[in-house]
Amino acid sequence: MRTTQTSNGRVVVVTGASGGVGRATARAFAAGGDRVALLARGTEGLAGAADDVRRAGGEALVISVDVSDAKAVDDAAQQVVDTFGPIDVWVNNAFTGVFAPFTEISPDEFRRVTEVTYLGYVFGTRAALRHMLPRDRGTIVQVGSALAYRGIPLQSAYCGAKHAIQGFNESLRCELLHERSGVRTTMVQLPGVNTPQFDWVLNRMRGRARPVAPVYQPEVAARAIVYAASHAGRREYWVGASTAATLLANAVVPGLLDRYLARTGFASQQEEDRHDGPANLWAPADGRQGHDFGAHGRFDDEAVHDSPQQWVSRNRRRMGAALTVGAAGVLAARKLTGHAGR
């Protein structure tokens, strides 16, 4: 039976909500008064995320689920509807990964990354659509990465999954447009983010895993995701100057970028320290024997708190108009200068 709610906010589902970007995103939605369903494996991180949501002013619903299980995700979606009411926003964010050369990743490990990171998005999207399409409204936000366009060494399974999400989402978007559906889907492409994932991914590198610099705080990503949820007419948003630079370089000189990453991509993703943390590929790092990792990783000292590029991405039409007006002004000034000199 549906619980009576006093909140006027949206009903939002966030997968991978127990830590990192998902945790920061749940807090950001809650700050707007939304009711947030928190989906992830584990227990400690979900409990902490629920506390965060309530402190931020929202309502929390905790659902422990492995997103690679399609039926479990469907059941979770129904639980959200039964408790909070119709789903307004679904954010696909859950993932796992392996830091290792491709030849050192077993078939089972590669399959597991694909099932969680790619099929988890597929199953989440299907569950969301099952409830959104009959109402002809709702928004699905796919949390992507610069690696959805540009593969890098040592993350072949993760990059493959992110590329798959990109293609899947484009196909779905075309179908929704064809049907003139009121349901929207958009994608947010992220840079390297200061999250705990670098201490819990399966790591076979010599050093301790780290994000490629520059590193952004998860709140930067969260703000972009919340904004995209309310402005889903755009097919995607880029977060961070490094994301924009990577995607543009890959579109223009991909071969040159291959060689650059071959030289720099190994050293830029690891530190000299050894990796001693738990691996969450098969079991959550925040289970009953683990602890709550929170939203931030160990890179607070270097992480950036804002992204001017994100503002440009949101306001590209305004920027385009300003550039057009500016160019017209320059041309007019040149004409006047030319006439005056005659």
Coordinates of C-alpha atoms in Angstrom, one line a residue:
M1 CA 0.0 0.0 0.0
R2 CA 1.3 3.4 -0.9
T3 CA 2.6 5.5 2.0
T4 CA 1.0 8.9 2.4
Q5 CA 3.7 11.6 1.9
T6 CA 3.8 15.2 2.9
S7 CA 6.6 16.2 0.5
N8 CA 5.8 18.0 -2.7
G9 CA 9.1 17.0 -4.3
R10 CA 9.8 14.6 -7.1
V11 CA 10.3 10.9 -6.7
V12 CA 13.9 10.1 -7.7
V13 CA 15.7 6.8 -8.0
V14 CA 19.5 6.8 -7.8
T15 CA 21.4 3.6 -8.4
G16 CA 24.9 3.2 -7.0
A17 CA 23.7 5.6 -4.3
S18 CA 25.8 4.3 -1.4
G19 CA 29.0 6.1 -2.3
G20 CA 30.8 8.5 -4.6
V21 CA 28.8 10.3 -7.3
G22 CA 25.6 8.5 -6.5
R23 CA 25.9 9.5 -2.8
A24 CA 26.5 13.1 -3.7
T25 CA 23.7 13.1 -6.2
A26 CA 21.2 11.7 -3.7
R27 CA 22.1 14.5 -1.3
A28 CA 21.7 17.1 -4.1
F29 CA 18.2 15.9 -5.0
A30 CA 17.2 15.7 -1.3
A31 CA 18.3 19.4 -0.8
G32 CA 15.6 20.3 -3.3
G33 CA 13.0 18.4 -1.2
D34 CA 12.8 15.3 -3.3
R35 CA 12.0 11.8 -2.1
V36 CA 15.0 9.7 -3.0
A37 CA 15.1 5.9 -3.4
L38 CA 18.6 4.7 -2.8
L39 CA 19.6 1.6 -4.7
A40 CA 22.9 -0.2 -4.2
R41 CA 24.4 -3.4 -2.8
G42 CA 25.7 -3.5 0.8
T43 CA 24.3 -2.0 4.0
E44 CA 26.6 0.5 5.6
G45 CA 26.9 2.9 2.7
L46 CA 23.1 2.8 2.1
A47 CA 22.4 3.6 5.7
G48 CA 24.8 6.5 5.6
A49 CA 23.3 7.7 2.4
A50 CA 19.8 7.6 3.9
D51 CA 21.0 9.7 6.8
D52 CA 22.5 12.2 4.4
V53 CA 19.2 12.5 2.5
R54 CA 17.2 13.1 5.6
R55 CA 19.6 15.7 6.9
A56 CA 19.5 17.4 3.5
G57 CA 15.7 17.8 3.8
G58 CA 14.5 14.8 1.7
E59 CA 12.8 11.5 2.3
A60 CA 14.8 8.3 1.9
L61 CA 13.9 4.8 0.8
V62 CA 16.7 2.2 1.1
I63 CA 16.6 -0.8 -1.3
S64 CA 19.6 -3.2 -1.3
V65 CA 19.8 -4.6 -4.9
D66 CA 22.4 -5.8 -7.4
V67 CA 21.5 -3.9 -10.6
S68 CA 22.8 -6.9 -12.7
D69 CA 19.6 -8.8 -11.7
A70 CA 16.8 -7.6 -13.9
K71 CA 14.0 -9.0 -11.8
A72 CA 15.5 -7.5 -8.6
V73 CA 15.6 -4.1 -10.3
D74 CA 12.0 -4.4 -11.5
D75 CA 11.0 -5.3 -8.0
A76 CA 12.9 -2.4 -6.6
A77 CA 11.1 0.0 -9.0
Q78 CA 7.7 -1.4 -7.9
Q79 CA 8.7 -0.9 -4.3
V80 CA 9.5 2.7 -5.0
V81 CA 6.1 3.3 -6.6
D82 CA 4.3 1.5 -3.8
T83 CA 6.1 3.6 -1.2
F84 CA 6.6 7.0 -2.8
G85 CA 4.3 7.1 -5.8
P86 CA 5.1 7.5 -9.5
I87 CA 8.8 7.8 -10.4
D88 CA 9.7 11.2 -11.9
V89 CA 13.5 10.7 -12.3
W90 CA 15.7 7.6 -12.6
V91 CA 19.4 8.1 -12.4
N92 CA 21.6 5.1 -13.6
N93 CA 24.9 5.4 -11.9
A94 CA 26.0 2.0 -10.5
F95 CA 29.1 0.5 -11.8
T96 CA 32.1 -1.7 -11.1
G97 CA 35.5 -2.0 -12.7
V98 CA 38.9 -3.6 -13.0
F99 CA 42.2 -1.8 -13.3
A100 CA 44.4 -4.2 -15.3
P101 CA 45.7 -4.8 -18.8
F102 CA 43.1 -6.6 -20.9
T103 CA 45.1 -9.8 -21.0
E104 CA 45.0 -10.0 -17.2
I105 CA 41.2 -9.7 -16.9
S106 CA 39.5 -13.1 -16.7
P107 CA 36.4 -13.7 -18.8
D108 CA 34.2 -13.9 -15.7
E109 CA 35.6 -10.6 -14.4
F110 CA 35.0 -8.9 -17.8
R111 CA 31.5 -10.3 -17.9
R112 CA 30.8 -9.1 -14.3
V113 CA 31.9 -5.5 -15.2
T114 CA 29.7 -5.6 -18.3
E115 CA 26.7 -7.0 -16.4
V116 CA 26.8 -4.3 -13.7
T117 CA 28.1 -1.3 -15.6
Y118 CA 26.2 -1.8 -18.9
L119 CA 23.3 -4.2 -18.3
G120 CA 22.6 -2.5 -15.0
Y121 CA 21.8 0.7 -16.9
V122 CA 19.7 -1.4 -19.4
F123 CA 17.7 -3.0 -16.6
G124 CA 17.3 0.2 -14.7
T125 CA 16.1 2.0 -17.9
R126 CA 13.6 -0.8 -18.6
A127 CA 12.3 -0.7 -15.1
A128 CA 11.9 3.1 -15.2
L129 CA 10.2 3.0 -18.6
R130 CA 7.7 0.4 -17.4
H131 CA 6.3 3.0 -15.0
M132 CA 7.0 6.2 -17.0
L133 CA 5.7 5.3 -20.5
P134 CA 2.0 4.7 -19.3
R135 CA 2.1 8.2 -17.7
D136 CA 3.9 9.7 -20.7
R137 CA 6.3 11.5 -18.4
G138 CA 9.5 11.1 -16.6
T139 CA 13.3 11.5 -17.0
I140 CA 16.1 9.0 -17.2
V141 CA 19.6 10.3 -16.6
Q142 CA 22.5 8.0 -17.7
V143 CA 25.7 8.9 -15.8
G144 CA 28.4 8.5 -18.3
S145 CA 32.1 9.4 -18.7
A146 CA 34.5 10.9 -21.2
L147 CA 35.4 7.2 -21.5
A148 CA 32.1 6.6 -23.2
Y149 CA 33.7 8.1 -26.3
R150 CA 37.4 7.6 -25.6
G151 CA 38.9 4.3 -24.4
I152 CA 42.0 4.4 -22.2
P153 CA 44.5 1.7 -21.2
L154 CA 44.0 -0.4 -18.1
Q155 CA 40.2 0.1 -18.1
S156 CA 39.0 -2.0 -21.1
A157 CA 36.0 -3.5 -19.4
Y158 CA 34.8 -0.2 -18.0
C159 CA 35.4 1.7 -21.2
G160 CA 33.6 -1.0 -23.2
A161 CA 30.6 -0.8 -20.9
K162 CA 30.5 3.0 -21.1
H163 CA 30.7 2.9 -24.9
A164 CA 27.8 0.4 -24.9
I165 CA 25.7 2.7 -22.7
Q166 CA 26.3 5.6 -25.1
G167 CA 25.1 3.6 -28.1
F168 CA 22.1 2.1 -26.2
N169 CA 21.0 5.5 -25.0
E170 CA 21.2 7.1 -28.4
S171 CA 19.0 4.3 -29.8
L172 CA 16.5 4.7 -27.1
R173 CA 16.4 8.5 -27.5
C174 CA 15.6 8.1 -31.2
E175 CA 12.8 5.7 -30.4
L176 CA 11.3 8.0 -27.8
L177 CA 11.5 10.9 -30.2
H178 CA 9.9 8.8 -33.0
E179 CA 7.0 8.0 -30.7
R180 CA 6.7 11.6 -29.6
S181 CA 7.0 10.4 -26.0
G182 CA 6.9 12.7 -23.1
V183 CA 9.6 10.5 -21.4
R184 CA 13.1 12.0 -21.8
T185 CA 16.5 10.5 -21.5
T186 CA 19.8 12.4 -21.3
M187 CA 23.4 11.5 -20.5
V188 CA 26.0 13.3 -18.3
Q189 CA 29.6 12.7 -19.3
L190 CA 32.0 13.0 -16.3
P191 CA 35.7 13.6 -15.9
G192 CA 37.9 12.0 -13.2
V193 CA 36.1 12.3 -9.9
N194 CA 37.3 12.1 -6.3
T195 CA 35.3 9.0 -5.2
P196 CA 36.1 6.0 -3.1
Q197 CA 36.0 3.7 -6.1
F198 CA 39.8 3.9 -6.5
D199 CA 40.2 2.1 -3.2
W200 CA 37.7 -0.6 -3.9
V201 CA 38.0 -1.6 -7.5
L202 CA 39.8 -4.8 -8.4
N203 CA 43.4 -3.6 -9.1
R204 CA 46.2 -5.6 -10.8
M205 CA 48.4 -2.6 -11.5
R206 CA 51.7 -2.2 -9.7
G207 CA 50.5 0.9 -7.9
R208 CA 47.4 2.2 -6.2
A209 CA 44.6 3.3 -8.6
R210 CA 43.9 7.0 -9.0
P211 CA 41.8 9.2 -11.4
V212 CA 43.4 10.9 -14.3
A213 CA 44.0 14.6 -13.3
P214 CA 42.4 17.1 -13.1
V215 CA 40.1 15.6 -10.4
Y216 CA 36.7 17.0 -9.6
Q217 CA 34.7 16.7 -6.4
P218 CA 31.6 14.5 -6.6
E219 CA 29.4 17.5 -5.9
V220 CA 30.4 19.0 -9.2
A221 CA 29.0 15.8 -10.9
A222 CA 25.9 15.8 -8.7
R223 CA 25.0 19.4 -9.6
A224 CA 25.2 18.5 -13.3
I225 CA 23.1 15.4 -12.9
V226 CA 20.4 17.3 -11.0
Y227 CA 20.4 20.0 -13.6
A228 CA 20.2 17.5 -16.4
A229 CA 17.2 15.8 -14.7
S230 CA 15.3 19.1 -15.1
H231 CA 16.6 20.0 -18.5
A232 CA 16.5 16.6 -20.3
G233 CA 15.8 18.1 -23.7
R234 CA 19.6 18.1 -24.3
R235 CA 20.9 14.8 -25.4
E236 CA 24.0 15.1 -23.2
Y237 CA 26.0 17.3 -20.9
W238 CA 29.8 17.5 -20.5
V239 CA 31.3 18.1 -17.1
G240 CA 34.8 19.5 -16.7
A241 CA 37.2 21.0 -19.2
S242 CA 39.1 17.8 -19.3
T243 CA 36.0 16.0 -20.6
A244 CA 35.5 18.6 -23.3
A245 CA 39.2 18.5 -24.3
T246 CA 39.2 14.7 -24.5
L247 CA 36.1 14.4 -26.5
L248 CA 37.1 17.1 -29.0
A249 CA 40.6 15.7 -29.4
N250 CA 39.2 12.2 -29.9
A251 CA 36.8 13.5 -32.6
V252 CA 39.6 15.4 -34.5
V253 CA 42.9 13.4 -33.9
P254 CA 42.0 10.0 -32.4
G255 CA 45.2 8.4 -33.7
L256 CA 47.3 11.0 -32.0
L257 CA 45.4 10.5 -28.8
D258 CA 46.0 6.8 -29.0
R259 CA 49.8 7.4 -29.0
Y260 CA 49.5 10.0 -26.2
L261 CA 47.6 7.7 -24.0
A262 CA 50.0 4.8 -24.7
R263 CA 52.8 7.0 -23.3
T264 CA 50.9 8.6 -20.4
G265 CA 47.9 6.5 -19.6
F266 CA 49.7 3.9 -17.4
A267 CA 51.5 6.3 -15.1
S268 CA 48.6 8.8 -14.8
Q269 CA 46.2 6.2 -13.4
Q270 CA 48.3 4.9 -10.5
E271 CA 50.4 6.0 -7.6
E272 CA 53.5 4.3 -6.1
D273 CA 51.6 3.1 -3.0
R274 CA 50.3 -0.4 -3.0
H275 CA 46.6 -1.1 -3.3
D276 CA 45.4 -2.8 -0.1
G277 CA 41.7 -2.0 -0.1
P278 CA 38.8 -4.4 -0.6
A279 CA 37.6 -5.3 -4.2
N280 CA 33.9 -4.8 -4.7
L281 CA 33.6 -6.7 -8.0
W282 CA 31.8 -9.7 -6.5
A283 CA 30.7 -8.4 -3.1
P284 CA 30.0 -4.8 -1.8
A285 CA 32.9 -3.1 0.0
D286 CA 30.4 -1.7 2.4
G287 CA 28.8 -4.9 3.6
R288 CA 28.2 -5.8 7.2
Q289 CA 31.9 -6.5 7.6
G290 CA 32.8 -3.3 5.8
H291 CA 32.2 0.4 6.5
D292 CA 30.6 3.5 5.0
F293 CA 33.0 5.0 2.4
G294 CA 31.0 8.2 1.9
A295 CA 31.0 10.3 -1.2
H296 CA 34.6 11.5 -1.3
G297 CA 37.8 9.5 -2.0
R298 CA 41.3 10.4 -0.8
F299 CA 42.0 13.2 -3.3
D300 CA 40.4 16.1 -1.5
D301 CA 43.6 18.0 -1.5
E302 CA 43.7 18.3 -5.3
A303 CA 40.1 18.0 -6.2
V304 CA 38.3 20.9 -7.9
H305 CA 35.1 22.2 -6.4
D306 CA 33.7 23.9 -9.5
S307 CA 33.6 23.6 -13.3
P308 CA 33.4 26.8 -15.4
Q309 CA 33.0 24.5 -18.4
Q310 CA 29.8 23.1 -16.9
W311 CA 28.3 26.6 -16.9
V312 CA 29.3 26.9 -20.6
S313 CA 27.7 23.5 -21.3
R314 CA 24.4 24.6 -19.7
N315 CA 24.4 27.9 -21.4
R316 CA 25.7 27.1 -24.8
R317 CA 22.8 28.7 -26.6
R318 CA 23.3 31.9 -24.7
M319 CA 27.0 31.7 -25.4
G320 CA 26.3 31.1 -29.1
A321 CA 24.1 34.2 -29.2
A322 CA 26.7 36.3 -27.4
L323 CA 29.4 35.1 -29.8
T324 CA 27.1 35.9 -32.8
V325 CA 26.4 39.4 -31.5
G326 CA 30.0 39.9 -30.7
A327 CA 31.1 38.9 -34.2
A328 CA 28.5 41.2 -35.8
G329 CA 29.8 44.0 -33.6
V330 CA 33.4 43.4 -34.8
L331 CA 32.3 43.3 -38.4
A332 CA 30.3 46.6 -38.0
A333 CA 33.3 48.2 -36.3
R334 CA 35.6 47.1 -39.1
K335 CA 33.2 48.6 -41.7
L336 CA 33.0 51.9 -39.8
T337 CA 36.8 52.0 -39.4
G338 CA 37.2 51.2 -43.1
H339 CA 34.8 54.0 -44.1
A340 CA 36.5 56.5 -41.8
G341 CA 39.8 55.9 -43.4
R342 CA 38.6 56.5 -46.9

